[in-house]
Tab-separated table of C-alpha atoms in Angstrom:
chain	number	residue	atom	x	y	z
A	1	MET	CA	-94.332	2.962	5.652
A	2	SER	CA	-94.797	1.793	9.380
A	3	ILE	CA	-97.175	4.635	10.065
A	4	LYS	CA	-99.136	3.090	6.883
A	5	ILE	CA	-99.507	-0.105	8.057
A	6	GLN	CA	-101.058	1.357	11.449
A	7	VAL	CA	-103.350	3.497	10.247
A	8	LEU	CA	-104.359	1.109	8.067
A	9	ASP	CA	-105.060	-1.466	11.220
A	10	ASN	CA	-106.816	0.774	12.749
A	11	ILE	CA	-109.111	1.407	10.021
A	12	LEU	CA	-109.899	-2.226	9.821
A	13	GLN	CA	-110.348	-2.215	13.556
A	14	MET	CA	-112.717	0.499	12.975
A	15	ASN	CA	-114.577	-1.387	10.121
A	16	ASP	CA	-114.475	-4.793	12.319
A	17	SER	CA	-116.318	-2.544	15.186
A	18	PHE	CA	-119.180	-1.638	12.741
A	19	ALA	CA	-119.366	-4.920	11.449
A	20	GLU	CA	-119.837	-6.727	14.437
A	21	GLU	CA	-122.479	-3.887	15.094
A	22	ASN	CA	-124.216	-4.438	11.986
A	23	ARG	CA	-124.159	-8.351	12.655
A	24	ARG	CA	-126.172	-7.742	15.744
A	25	ILE	CA	-128.414	-6.134	14.240
A	26	PHE	CA	-129.242	-8.239	11.564
A	27	LYS	CA	-129.708	-11.364	13.641
A	28	GLU	CA	-132.148	-9.519	16.159
A	29	HIS	CA	-134.043	-8.823	13.085
A	30	ASN	CA	-133.718	-12.436	12.011
A	31	THR	CA	-132.661	-11.021	8.392
A	32	PHE	CA	-129.749	-12.956	6.473
A	33	ALA	CA	-127.421	-10.712	5.304
A	34	MET	CA	-125.353	-11.366	1.954
A	35	ASN	CA	-122.516	-9.723	0.471
A	36	MET	CA	-122.169	-10.110	-2.705
A	37	MET	CA	-119.236	-9.596	-4.670
A	38	SER	CA	-117.596	-9.503	-8.249
A	39	SER	CA	-115.508	-7.910	-10.828
A	40	PRO	CA	-117.201	-5.285	-12.974
A	41	GLY	CA	-119.724	-6.707	-15.706
A	42	SER	CA	-120.012	-9.942	-13.887
A	43	GLY	CA	-123.500	-9.544	-13.715
A	44	LYS	CA	-124.504	-8.848	-10.002
A	45	THR	CA	-127.367	-6.771	-10.424
A	46	THR	CA	-129.054	-9.211	-13.217
A	47	ILE	CA	-128.892	-11.677	-11.317
A	48	LEU	CA	-130.581	-9.744	-8.555
A	49	GLU	CA	-132.991	-8.941	-11.029
A	50	ARG	CA	-133.980	-12.997	-11.978
A	51	THR	CA	-133.841	-13.314	-7.699
A	52	LEU	CA	-136.827	-10.854	-7.052
A	53	GLU	CA	-138.558	-11.922	-9.492
A	54	ARG	CA	-138.858	-15.183	-7.411
A	55	LEU	CA	-138.706	-14.138	-3.880
A	56	ASP	CA	-141.511	-12.103	-1.851
A	57	PRO	CA	-140.195	-8.403	-2.100
A	58	SER	CA	-141.825	-7.385	0.955
A	59	GLN	CA	-139.268	-9.972	2.582
A	60	VAL	CA	-135.996	-8.718	0.702
A	61	ALA	CA	-134.032	-5.357	1.086
A	62	ILE	CA	-131.191	-4.343	-1.143
A	63	ILE	CA	-127.867	-2.133	-0.107
A	64	GLU	CA	-126.377	-0.781	-3.899
A	65	GLY	CA	-122.885	-0.205	-3.352
A	66	ASP	CA	-121.666	2.343	-6.520
A	67	MET	CA	-119.073	4.669	-7.131
A	68	GLN	CA	-121.021	6.760	-9.198
A	69	THR	CA	-124.503	6.737	-10.600
A	70	THR	CA	-127.506	4.578	-9.053
A	71	ARG	CA	-128.435	2.661	-12.703
A	72	ASP	CA	-128.256	-0.594	-10.443
A	73	ALA	CA	-130.502	0.819	-8.053
A	74	GLU	CA	-133.364	1.978	-10.529
A	75	ARG	CA	-132.904	-1.253	-12.400
A	76	LEU	CA	-134.290	-3.100	-9.117
A	77	GLU	CA	-136.880	-0.326	-7.971
A	78	ARG	CA	-139.653	-1.921	-10.135
A	79	PHE	CA	-139.906	-4.884	-7.979
A	80	GLY	CA	-141.256	-3.260	-4.593
A	81	CYS	CA	-138.539	-4.105	-2.467
A	82	GLN	CA	-136.564	-1.665	-0.396
A	83	ILE	CA	-133.528	-0.388	-1.909
A	84	LEU	CA	-130.421	1.638	-0.581
A	85	GLN	CA	-128.430	3.243	-2.730
A	86	ILE	CA	-124.504	4.101	-1.398
A	87	SER	CA	-122.377	6.217	-3.506
A	88	THR	CA	-118.928	5.671	-2.570
A	89	GLY	CA	-117.422	8.109	-4.529
A	90	ASN	CA	-114.061	7.189	-5.089
A	91	ALA	CA	-114.259	4.546	-2.504
A	92	CYS	CA	-113.393	1.060	-3.316
A	93	HIS	CA	-115.601	-1.129	-1.532
A	94	LEU	CA	-118.224	-0.574	0.979
A	95	ASP	CA	-116.985	-0.580	4.548
A	96	GLY	CA	-119.119	-1.286	7.989
A	97	LYS	CA	-119.437	1.942	8.887
A	98	MET	CA	-121.080	2.568	4.964
A	99	ILE	CA	-123.781	-0.556	5.802
A	100	HIS	CA	-124.621	0.867	9.675
A	101	ASP	CA	-125.496	3.639	8.509
A	102	ALA	CA	-127.111	2.527	5.397
A	103	ALA	CA	-129.026	-0.448	8.052
A	104	LYS	CA	-130.276	2.738	9.973
A	105	GLU	CA	-131.951	4.146	7.011
A	106	LEU	CA	-134.140	0.402	6.330
A	107	ASP	CA	-136.428	-0.997	8.181
A	108	LEU	CA	-135.680	-4.503	8.879
A	109	ILE	CA	-138.690	-5.433	10.187
A	110	GLY	CA	-139.970	-8.670	8.438
A	111	VAL	CA	-136.943	-8.804	6.259
A	112	ARG	CA	-135.697	-12.284	5.655
A	113	LEU	CA	-133.051	-11.301	3.312
A	114	LEU	CA	-130.729	-8.182	3.202
A	115	VAL	CA	-128.585	-8.435	-0.014
A	116	ILE	CA	-125.507	-6.263	-0.088
A	117	GLU	CA	-124.036	-5.239	-3.851
A	118	ASN	CA	-120.490	-4.111	-3.227
A	119	VAL	CA	-118.791	-2.206	-5.571
A	120	GLY	CA	-117.675	-4.246	-8.626
A	121	ASN	CA	-113.847	-5.156	-7.723
A	122	LEU	CA	-112.883	-8.561	-6.986
A	123	VAL	CA	-109.905	-7.155	-5.067
A	124	CYS	CA	-110.573	-4.284	-1.820
A	125	PRO	CA	-114.155	-5.288	-1.202
A	126	ALA	CA	-113.064	-9.006	0.634
A	127	GLU	CA	-110.867	-7.364	3.055
A	128	PHE	CA	-113.989	-5.316	4.694
A	129	ARG	CA	-116.138	-7.378	6.844
A	130	VAL	CA	-119.846	-5.791	6.779
A	131	GLY	CA	-121.259	-7.902	8.951
A	132	GLU	CA	-123.049	-10.183	6.755
A	133	ASP	CA	-123.641	-13.791	7.417
A	134	ALA	CA	-122.148	-15.050	4.147
A	135	LYS	CA	-120.200	-13.645	0.956
A	136	ALA	CA	-121.344	-14.416	-2.659
A	137	VAL	CA	-119.040	-14.675	-5.556
A	138	VAL	CA	-119.786	-13.804	-9.253
A	139	LEU	CA	-116.936	-15.080	-11.889
A	140	SER	CA	-118.319	-14.718	-15.149
A	141	VAL	CA	-117.338	-17.493	-17.464
A	142	THR	CA	-115.911	-14.739	-19.733
A	143	GLU	CA	-113.207	-13.749	-16.880
A	144	GLY	CA	-111.398	-17.268	-17.485
A	145	GLU	CA	-110.349	-19.896	-15.027
A	146	ASP	CA	-107.705	-18.669	-13.539
A	147	LYS	CA	-109.075	-15.978	-11.194
A	148	PRO	CA	-109.822	-17.624	-7.899
A	149	LEU	CA	-105.533	-18.116	-7.895
A	150	LYS	CA	-105.167	-14.380	-9.152
A	151	TYR	CA	-107.701	-13.206	-6.613
A	152	PRO	CA	-107.412	-15.643	-3.841
A	153	LEU	CA	-108.601	-13.388	-0.666
A	154	MET	CA	-111.728	-12.877	-2.273
A	155	PHE	CA	-112.639	-16.784	-3.345
A	156	ARG	CA	-111.470	-17.938	0.479
A	157	GLU	CA	-113.954	-15.671	2.408
A	158	ALA	CA	-116.910	-16.550	-0.074
A	159	SER	CA	-119.250	-19.116	0.977
A	160	ILE	CA	-120.599	-19.624	-2.872
A	161	CYS	CA	-119.615	-19.083	-6.299
A	162	MET	CA	-121.929	-18.616	-8.795
A	163	PHE	CA	-120.427	-18.930	-12.369
A	164	ASN	CA	-122.507	-16.801	-14.342
A	165	LYS	CA	-123.508	-16.716	-18.376
A	166	ILE	CA	-122.818	-19.914	-18.891
A	167	ASP	CA	-125.097	-19.953	-22.036
A	168	LEU	CA	-121.721	-18.251	-23.323
A	169	LEU	CA	-119.916	-21.235	-22.933
A	170	PRO	CA	-120.112	-22.643	-26.378
A	171	HIS	CA	-118.391	-19.774	-27.668
A	172	LEU	CA	-115.454	-19.532	-25.047
A	173	ASP	CA	-112.752	-21.550	-24.573
A	174	PHE	CA	-113.333	-22.108	-20.460
A	175	SER	CA	-113.530	-25.050	-18.329
A	176	LEU	CA	-115.796	-25.064	-15.075
A	177	GLU	CA	-113.795	-28.440	-13.884
A	178	GLU	CA	-110.202	-26.323	-14.385
A	179	ALA	CA	-111.892	-23.021	-12.509
A	180	ARG	CA	-113.800	-25.270	-10.114
A	181	GLU	CA	-110.379	-27.458	-9.366
A	182	ASN	CA	-108.585	-23.631	-8.802
A	183	ALA	CA	-111.575	-22.454	-6.933
A	184	ARG	CA	-111.293	-25.430	-4.318
A	185	GLN	CA	-107.571	-25.356	-3.991
A	186	ILE	CA	-107.737	-21.926	-2.197
A	187	ASN	CA	-111.249	-22.876	-0.435
A	188	PRO	CA	-112.045	-26.562	-0.311
A	189	GLN	CA	-115.709	-25.871	1.207
A	190	LEU	CA	-116.597	-23.270	-1.414
A	191	LYS	CA	-120.311	-24.350	-3.149
A	192	PHE	CA	-120.406	-23.521	-6.757
A	193	LEU	CA	-123.872	-22.493	-9.457
A	194	GLU	CA	-123.276	-22.298	-12.758
A	195	ILE	CA	-125.836	-19.469	-13.568
A	196	SER	CA	-127.531	-17.602	-16.687
A	197	CYS	CA	-129.898	-14.983	-16.611
A	198	LYS	CA	-130.263	-15.668	-20.405
A	199	THR	CA	-131.516	-19.058	-20.022
A	200	GLY	CA	-132.673	-19.323	-16.556
A	201	GLU	CA	-130.404	-22.188	-15.911
A	202	GLY	CA	-129.595	-22.383	-12.113
A	203	LEU	CA	-131.649	-19.723	-11.029
A	204	GLU	CA	-133.654	-22.043	-8.841
A	205	GLU	CA	-130.818	-23.903	-6.898
A	206	TRP	CA	-130.151	-20.277	-6.432
A	207	THR	CA	-132.838	-19.167	-4.887
A	208	ASP	CA	-133.346	-22.415	-3.209
A	209	TRP	CA	-130.141	-21.771	-1.327
A	210	LEU	CA	-131.380	-18.379	-0.330
A	211	GLN	CA	-134.812	-19.173	0.681
A	212	SER	CA	-132.959	-22.263	2.500
A	213	LYS	CA	-130.791	-19.240	4.615
A	214	MET	CA	-133.867	-16.702	5.032
A	215	LYS	CA	-135.721	-19.495	6.973
A	216	GLY	CA	-132.725	-20.137	8.938
B	1	MET	CA	-110.754	10.582	9.883
B	2	SER	CA	-108.861	13.399	8.907
B	3	ILE	CA	-105.474	11.155	9.796
B	4	LYS	CA	-106.692	9.207	6.852
B	5	ILE	CA	-106.691	11.736	4.556
B	6	GLN	CA	-103.437	13.069	5.136
B	7	VAL	CA	-101.419	9.534	5.290
B	8	LEU	CA	-103.233	9.164	1.755
B	9	ASP	CA	-102.038	12.551	0.414
B	10	ASN	CA	-98.553	11.844	1.956
B	11	ILE	CA	-98.998	8.430	-0.165
B	12	LEU	CA	-99.530	9.722	-3.480
B	13	GLN	CA	-97.129	12.744	-2.870
B	14	MET	CA	-94.855	10.268	-2.555
B	15	ASN	CA	-95.635	8.041	-5.311
B	16	ASP	CA	-96.118	11.060	-7.907
B	17	SER	CA	-92.465	11.694	-7.202
B	18	PHE	CA	-91.631	7.918	-8.071
B	19	ALA	CA	-93.525	8.442	-11.242
B	20	GLU	CA	-91.706	11.641	-12.155
B	21	GLU	CA	-88.558	9.967	-11.889
B	22	ASN	CA	-89.853	6.803	-13.668
B	23	ARG	CA	-91.017	9.093	-16.655
B	24	ARG	CA	-87.173	10.945	-16.557
B	25	ILE	CA	-85.809	7.327	-16.920
B	26	PHE	CA	-88.687	6.478	-19.796
B	27	LYS	CA	-87.947	9.791	-21.989
B	28	GLU	CA	-84.123	9.402	-21.331
B	29	HIS	CA	-84.345	6.048	-23.152
B	30	ASN	CA	-86.486	7.301	-25.689
B	31	THR	CA	-89.021	4.406	-24.415
B	32	PHE	CA	-93.173	4.926	-24.680
B	33	ALA	CA	-94.273	3.219	-21.468
B	34	MET	CA	-97.976	2.159	-21.775
B	35	ASN	CA	-99.857	1.212	-18.238
B	36	MET	CA	-102.391	-1.171	-19.264
B	37	MET	CA	-105.392	-1.614	-16.874
B	38	SER	CA	-108.806	-3.362	-17.115
B	39	SER	CA	-111.371	-5.372	-14.709
B	40	PRO	CA	-110.483	-9.027	-14.331
B	41	GLY	CA	-110.382	-11.224	-17.011
B	42	SER	CA	-111.146	-8.541	-20.049
B	43	GLY	CA	-108.288	-10.438	-21.882
B	44	LYS	CA	-104.737	-7.350	-21.048
B	45	THR	CA	-102.649	-10.638	-21.601
B	46	THR	CA	-104.647	-12.318	-24.438
B	47	ILE	CA	-104.015	-8.654	-26.247
B	48	LEU	CA	-100.184	-8.599	-25.347
B	49	GLU	CA	-99.769	-12.024	-26.634
B	50	ARG	CA	-101.170	-11.135	-30.144
B	51	THR	CA	-99.024	-7.728	-29.832
B	52	LEU	CA	-95.522	-9.392	-29.318
B	53	GLU	CA	-96.393	-11.720	-32.162
B	54	ARG	CA	-96.534	-8.290	-34.484
B	55	LEU	CA	-93.288	-6.341	-32.601
B	56	ASP	CA	-90.108	-7.006	-32.496
B	57	PRO	CA	-89.098	-8.500	-28.826
B	58	SER	CA	-85.550	-6.787	-28.503
B	59	GLN	CA	-88.122	-3.155	-28.580
B	60	VAL	CA	-90.487	-4.870	-26.175
B	61	ALA	CA	-90.135	-4.701	-21.952
B	62	ILE	CA	-93.297	-6.098	-20.161
B	63	ILE	CA	-93.689	-5.471	-16.418
B	64	GLU	CA	-96.287	-8.081	-15.497
B	65	GLY	CA	-97.986	-6.605	-12.142
B	66	ASP	CA	-100.315	-9.677	-10.339
B	67	MET	CA	-101.081	-9.705	-6.878
B	68	GLN	CA	-100.401	-13.542	-6.748
B	69	THR	CA	-99.080	-16.240	-9.200
B	70	THR	CA	-96.351	-15.777	-12.240
B	71	ARG	CA	-99.439	-16.882	-14.897
B	72	ASP	CA	-99.498	-13.863	-16.887
B	73	ALA	CA	-95.745	-13.801	-17.323
B	74	GLU	CA	-95.180	-17.405	-18.128
B	75	ARG	CA	-97.749	-16.964	-21.034
B	76	LEU	CA	-95.689	-14.159	-22.528
B	77	GLU	CA	-92.292	-15.583	-21.856
B	78	ARG	CA	-92.441	-17.488	-25.267
B	79	PHE	CA	-91.669	-14.317	-26.906
B	80	GLY	CA	-88.194	-13.759	-25.760
B	81	CYS	CA	-88.505	-10.155	-24.995
B	82	GLN	CA	-87.373	-8.648	-21.215
B	83	ILE	CA	-90.420	-9.524	-18.626
B	84	LEU	CA	-90.535	-8.394	-15.441
B	85	GLN	CA	-93.120	-9.853	-12.830
B	86	ILE	CA	-94.124	-7.771	-9.802
B	87	SER	CA	-96.074	-9.679	-6.918
B	88	THR	CA	-98.400	-7.324	-4.910
B	89	GLY	CA	-99.567	-9.554	-2.206
B	90	ASN	CA	-102.215	-7.587	-1.019
B	91	ALA	CA	-102.106	-4.669	-3.251
B	92	CYS	CA	-104.828	-4.198	-5.284
B	93	HIS	CA	-102.427	-1.918	-8.169
B	94	LEU	CA	-99.273	-0.894	-8.939
B	95	ASP	CA	-97.724	2.074	-7.504
B	96	GLY	CA	-94.882	4.383	-8.663
B	97	LYS	CA	-92.161	2.516	-6.398
B	98	MET	CA	-92.834	-0.674	-7.702
B	99	ILE	CA	-91.915	0.277	-11.372
B	100	HIS	CA	-88.923	2.410	-10.335
B	101	ASP	CA	-87.817	-0.510	-9.007
B	102	ALA	CA	-88.822	-2.624	-11.516
B	103	ALA	CA	-87.246	-0.660	-14.139
B	104	LYS	CA	-84.192	-0.558	-12.315
B	105	GLU	CA	-83.914	-4.787	-13.201
B	106	LEU	CA	-84.968	-3.929	-16.822
B	107	ASP	CA	-82.076	-3.003	-19.913
B	108	LEU	CA	-83.730	-0.009	-21.767
B	109	ILE	CA	-81.400	0.663	-23.776
B	110	GLY	CA	-82.898	-0.380	-27.312
B	111	VAL	CA	-86.279	-0.677	-25.936
B	112	ARG	CA	-88.822	1.086	-27.459
B	113	LEU	CA	-92.047	-0.177	-25.744
B	114	LEU	CA	-92.289	-0.796	-22.297
B	115	VAL	CA	-96.008	-2.416	-21.024
B	116	ILE	CA	-97.032	-2.107	-18.013
B	117	GLU	CA	-99.842	-4.989	-17.158
B	118	ASN	CA	-101.477	-3.758	-14.396
B	119	VAL	CA	-103.638	-5.698	-11.351
B	120	GLY	CA	-106.903	-6.483	-12.782
B	121	ASN	CA	-109.109	-3.837	-11.039
B	122	LEU	CA	-111.222	-0.972	-12.661
B	123	VAL	CA	-110.847	1.399	-9.556
B	124	CYS	CA	-107.210	1.437	-7.994
B	125	PRO	CA	-104.854	1.540	-10.521
B	126	ALA	CA	-105.995	4.683	-12.075
B	127	GLU	CA	-105.607	6.715	-8.713
B	128	PHE	CA	-101.446	6.221	-9.196
B	129	ARG	CA	-99.390	7.433	-11.456
B	130	VAL	CA	-96.304	4.946	-12.580
B	131	GLY	CA	-94.655	7.331	-14.938
B	132	GLU	CA	-96.380	5.876	-17.917
B	133	ASP	CA	-96.854	7.667	-21.114
B	134	ALA	CA	-99.978	7.157	-21.871
B	135	LYS	CA	-102.908	4.685	-19.957
B	136	ALA	CA	-104.837	2.326	-21.879
B	137	VAL	CA	-108.011	0.759	-20.677
B	138	VAL	CA	-109.682	-2.722	-22.022
B	139	LEU	CA	-113.082	-3.297	-21.799
B	140	SER	CA	-114.515	-6.483	-22.313
B	141	VAL	CA	-118.021	-6.032	-24.162
B	142	THR	CA	-119.387	-9.275	-22.098
B	143	GLU	CA	-118.987	-6.450	-18.995
B	144	GLY	CA	-121.921	-3.787	-20.202
B	145	GLU	CA	-122.286	-0.540	-21.712
B	146	ASP	CA	-122.173	1.454	-18.628
B	147	LYS	CA	-119.303	1.016	-16.938
B	148	PRO	CA	-117.496	4.212	-17.899
B	149	LEU	CA	-120.063	5.939	-16.355
B	150	LYS	CA	-119.679	3.637	-13.151
B	151	TYR	CA	-115.503	3.986	-13.207
B	152	PRO	CA	-115.287	7.481	-14.519
B	153	LEU	CA	-111.799	8.112	-13.169
B	154	MET	CA	-110.270	4.913	-15.153
B	155	PHE	CA	-112.070	6.116	-18.654
B	156	ARG	CA	-111.154	9.801	-17.909
B	157	GLU	CA	-107.270	8.826	-17.046
B	158	ALA	CA	-107.159	6.989	-20.076
B	159	SER	CA	-106.151	7.750	-24.000
B	160	ILE	CA	-106.876	4.649	-25.445
B	161	CYS	CA	-109.960	2.579	-24.720
B	162	MET	CA	-109.827	-0.796	-26.576
B	163	PHE	CA	-113.539	-2.814	-26.723
B	164	ASN	CA	-111.930	-6.394	-26.431
B	165	LYS	CA	-113.961	-9.653	-27.269
B	166	ILE	CA	-115.984	-7.920	-30.111
B	167	ASP	CA	-116.138	-11.975	-31.825
B	168	LEU	CA	-118.832	-12.657	-28.795
B	169	LEU	CA	-121.207	-9.572	-30.101
B	170	PRO	CA	-123.469	-11.542	-31.738
B	171	HIS	CA	-124.490	-13.647	-28.131
B	172	LEU	CA	-124.576	-10.136	-26.285
B	173	ASP	CA	-127.049	-7.352	-25.533
B	174	PHE	CA	-124.421	-4.873	-25.846
B	175	SER	CA	-124.248	-1.447	-28.027
B	176	LEU	CA	-121.063	-0.395	-29.192
B	177	GLU	CA	-122.266	2.929	-29.676
B	178	GLU	CA	-124.035	3.450	-26.347
B	179	ALA	CA	-120.439	2.438	-24.767
B	180	ARG	CA	-118.507	4.455	-26.733
B	181	GLU	CA	-121.369	7.446	-26.213
B	182	ASN	CA	-121.043	7.157	-22.137
B	183	ALA	CA	-117.165	6.946	-22.663
B	184	ARG	CA	-117.062	10.403	-24.244
B	185	GLN	CA	-119.193	11.419	-21.777
B	186	ILE	CA	-116.265	11.423	-19.539
B	187	ASN	CA	-113.331	11.711	-21.626
B	188	PRO	CA	-114.045	13.201	-25.409
B	189	GLN	CA	-110.560	12.799	-26.779
B	190	LEU	CA	-110.752	9.213	-25.606
B	191	LYS	CA	-109.222	6.622	-28.836
B	192	PHE	CA	-111.633	3.572	-29.304
B	193	LEU	CA	-110.544	0.373	-30.888
B	194	GLU	CA	-112.602	-2.668	-31.233
B	195	ILE	CA	-110.796	-6.011	-30.834
B	196	SER	CA	-110.991	-9.726	-31.064
B	197	CYS	CA	-108.210	-11.366	-30.150
B	198	LYS	CA	-110.184	-14.756	-31.822
B	199	THR	CA	-110.585	-13.314	-34.923
B	200	GLY	CA	-107.890	-11.066	-35.172
B	201	GLU	CA	-110.087	-8.221	-35.533
B	202	GLY	CA	-108.445	-4.421	-34.466
B	203	LEU	CA	-104.984	-5.945	-33.759
B	204	GLU	CA	-103.573	-4.127	-36.837
B	205	GLU	CA	-104.735	-0.783	-36.124
B	206	TRP	CA	-103.645	-1.425	-32.483
B	207	THR	CA	-99.929	-2.574	-33.107
B	208	ASP	CA	-100.170	0.172	-36.042
B	209	TRP	CA	-100.994	2.950	-33.059
B	210	LEU	CA	-98.507	1.576	-30.928
B	211	GLN	CA	-95.484	1.635	-33.622
B	212	SER	CA	-96.324	5.039	-33.980
B	213	LYS	CA	-95.861	6.033	-30.476
B	214	MET	CA	-92.425	3.559	-30.788
B	215	LYS	CA	-91.122	5.633	-33.292
B	216	GLY	CA	-91.756	9.321	-31.588
């Protein structure tokens, strides 16, 4: 299987050179680029809806990655920020080249925050840098405390971990403390937020964090 | 990128030849092999716990696929059936070769049901046949009704779809009817079950379905 490994290495190298070029473009525009990742259905798009209610749409652009459908992009259209949809077809993640092509379509002048919503997948997206300044991982509390241990690369790569759907905690056997402990084993620097898009809990802290990065 | 496509074709061809050989082995032993797939944290292992309480452990074998940790296999050990753990490392799915190697380690004589619990990932596992008789997809109702449309290959390949964690429905905005309708658009033959491992709802129907296959 050495040819497989060689080809994979080449793919990752090619990916990294696009990612570096993307990063140069984002830096040049003073745009904070955040790669948002999670399992399918953890609530990335709903968090983005609640986020866009709280930010100036002219300062935000979104790249939506989905294998199929444009549903997520449609949900965000009403906020009036720039949105670009990437349909990956069979590809299970976004890569540097896709983001490079997308960035060329966006007008980044004045855009302080670019959110890249990745394909719902806790595995493959973590392997592909896209030129982001930070990776955010969303973990729905319905998914169990063990996920950081079972999907360590994702939690190692992330700067911030959002425990989402905490309004459901009274109905679940889920310990936030155990989940945090598991995640800290993988990544002691990881910052945690506890979010509910239903009650609004944690959203102010989240947008404060984003705004501090947008000014940076 | 044509070399990438060529290598991928070769990988899938090699995979299929292992899958066919696996299928021959399962058929020879009169073993019904089920490939169980879902997003991370949809509840595959908990469903298996409830399933193993209801079946004769001498007739069941389990192959547990995880990137890291042996937690799921440990959770199932107490039931006394044969369990084999595959640690995939960085691989985001099980493939025919992994199952071929695992099957050689199992004693399939008298085993009527082999459950292959795949890596938690709604994308990549659907692309790799492992020699199974049926694929089962578990969708937690916390993940949203749109998942069949967003991850169509998984729902097209599956024979049975388990809507899990239905005890949480009163706390969610989730329509089972809409989810079924979305899944039927992708796969009109798909059989549906509604499951709660907390209340036990749907588990009898599920084990009845399995037992009908084990006798077949």
